[in-house]
Amino acid sequence: MKGFYLFILCLLFLASCKDDNLPKDLIEEQKMIQIMSELHIIDGYMSSLSYTDSIRINGKNFYNTVYKNNGITKTQYEKSLKHYSMDPVKLDSMYSVVIKLISYKEEMFKKNPSKNIELEE
């Protein structure tokens, strides 16, 4: 009988160990993918320029524009990225989609470089 109670106690303990440590303002996965792709495009652009203080300041402004347009904060993005990075398989699949989005945007830009590209979901 003690073994049965111990078994039940262990089951309750394991059931209570589910992942309730989600950040309260976690960015939903699809929105996170979109934001990550936008930020990586900015990173690519910034890396093509010679580094100066004005470039650094403009980079921060670009990032802040992405955060503002998506209704999030930098802190919220960083917490969400940290959360998703705890599951490398999920993060890898998210980055696969990010790469596809960036490739799609690049192809659209090559077809019509004068048009401002917005990807519809």
Coordinates of C-alpha atoms in Angstrom, one line a residue:
M1 CA 0.0 0.0 0.0
K2 CA 2.9 2.4 0.7
G3 CA 4.2 1.7 -2.8
F4 CA 0.9 2.7 -4.3
Y5 CA 0.8 6.0 -2.3
L6 CA 4.4 6.7 -3.3
F7 CA 3.5 6.0 -6.9
I8 CA 0.6 8.4 -6.8
L9 CA 2.7 11.0 -5.1
C10 CA 5.4 10.7 -7.8
L11 CA 2.7 11.0 -10.5
L12 CA 1.4 14.2 -8.9
F13 CA 4.9 15.6 -8.7
L14 CA 5.6 14.9 -12.3
A15 CA 2.3 16.3 -13.4
S16 CA 3.1 19.5 -11.5
C17 CA 6.4 19.9 -13.3
K18 CA 4.9 21.0 -16.6
D19 CA 6.3 24.2 -18.2
D20 CA 4.3 27.0 -16.5
N21 CA 7.3 29.3 -16.7
L22 CA 6.1 30.9 -19.9
P23 CA 6.8 34.6 -20.0
K24 CA 3.6 36.5 -19.4
D25 CA 4.0 38.6 -22.5
L26 CA 5.4 35.8 -24.8
I27 CA 5.2 36.8 -28.4
E28 CA 3.2 34.3 -30.4
E29 CA 5.3 32.0 -32.7
Q30 CA 4.2 33.3 -36.1
K31 CA 4.5 36.9 -35.0
M32 CA 7.9 36.2 -33.6
I33 CA 9.0 34.7 -36.9
Q34 CA 7.9 37.8 -38.8
I35 CA 9.8 40.1 -36.3
M36 CA 12.9 37.9 -36.5
S37 CA 12.9 38.2 -40.3
E38 CA 12.5 42.0 -40.1
L39 CA 15.4 42.3 -37.6
H40 CA 17.7 40.0 -39.6
I41 CA 17.0 42.1 -42.8
I42 CA 18.1 45.2 -40.8
D43 CA 21.2 43.3 -39.5
G44 CA 22.1 42.5 -43.1
Y45 CA 21.7 46.1 -44.2
M46 CA 23.7 47.4 -41.3
S47 CA 26.5 44.9 -41.9
S48 CA 26.8 46.2 -45.4
L49 CA 27.6 49.8 -44.2
S50 CA 30.8 51.2 -42.7
Y51 CA 30.5 51.3 -39.0
T52 CA 30.1 54.8 -37.5
D53 CA 28.2 56.2 -34.6
S54 CA 25.4 57.5 -36.8
I55 CA 25.0 54.0 -38.3
R56 CA 24.8 52.6 -34.8
I57 CA 22.1 55.2 -33.8
N58 CA 20.2 54.6 -37.0
G59 CA 20.3 50.8 -36.4
K60 CA 18.8 51.3 -33.0
N61 CA 16.1 53.5 -34.6
F62 CA 15.4 50.7 -37.2
Y63 CA 15.1 48.1 -34.5
N64 CA 12.8 50.4 -32.4
T65 CA 10.6 50.9 -35.5
V66 CA 10.2 47.2 -35.9
Y67 CA 9.3 46.8 -32.2
K68 CA 6.8 49.7 -32.4
N69 CA 5.2 48.5 -35.6
N70 CA 4.6 45.1 -34.0
G71 CA 3.3 46.5 -30.7
I72 CA 6.1 45.0 -28.6
T73 CA 9.1 46.2 -26.6
K74 CA 12.7 45.2 -26.9
T75 CA 12.5 43.5 -23.5
Q76 CA 9.5 41.5 -24.6
Y77 CA 11.3 40.4 -27.8
E78 CA 14.4 39.4 -25.8
K79 CA 12.3 37.4 -23.3
S80 CA 10.5 35.6 -26.1
L81 CA 13.7 34.8 -27.9
K82 CA 15.2 33.4 -24.7
H83 CA 12.1 31.3 -24.2
Y84 CA 12.1 29.9 -27.8
S85 CA 15.9 29.3 -27.6
M86 CA 15.3 26.9 -24.7
D87 CA 13.8 24.5 -27.3
P88 CA 16.5 24.2 -30.0
V89 CA 14.3 22.1 -32.3
K90 CA 11.5 24.7 -32.3
L91 CA 14.0 27.6 -32.8
D92 CA 15.6 25.7 -35.7
S93 CA 12.2 25.2 -37.3
M94 CA 11.3 28.9 -36.7
Y95 CA 14.6 30.0 -38.3
S96 CA 13.8 27.8 -41.3
V97 CA 10.7 29.8 -41.9
V98 CA 12.6 33.1 -41.2
I99 CA 15.1 32.1 -44.0
K100 CA 12.2 31.3 -46.4
L101 CA 10.6 34.7 -45.6
I102 CA 13.8 36.6 -46.2
S103 CA 14.5 34.7 -49.4
Y104 CA 10.9 35.5 -50.6
K105 CA 11.4 39.1 -49.8
E106 CA 14.7 39.1 -51.7
E107 CA 13.1 37.6 -54.8
M108 CA 10.3 40.1 -54.7
F109 CA 12.8 42.9 -54.4
K110 CA 14.8 41.6 -57.4
K111 CA 11.6 41.5 -59.5
N112 CA 10.6 45.1 -58.5
P113 CA 13.4 46.9 -56.6
S114 CA 11.5 50.2 -56.6
K115 CA 8.5 48.8 -54.7
N116 CA 8.3 48.7 -50.9
I117 CA 7.8 45.1 -50.1
E118 CA 5.3 44.0 -47.5
L119 CA 4.8 40.3 -47.1
E120 CA 1.1 39.4 -46.6
E121 CA 0.4 36.6 -44.2

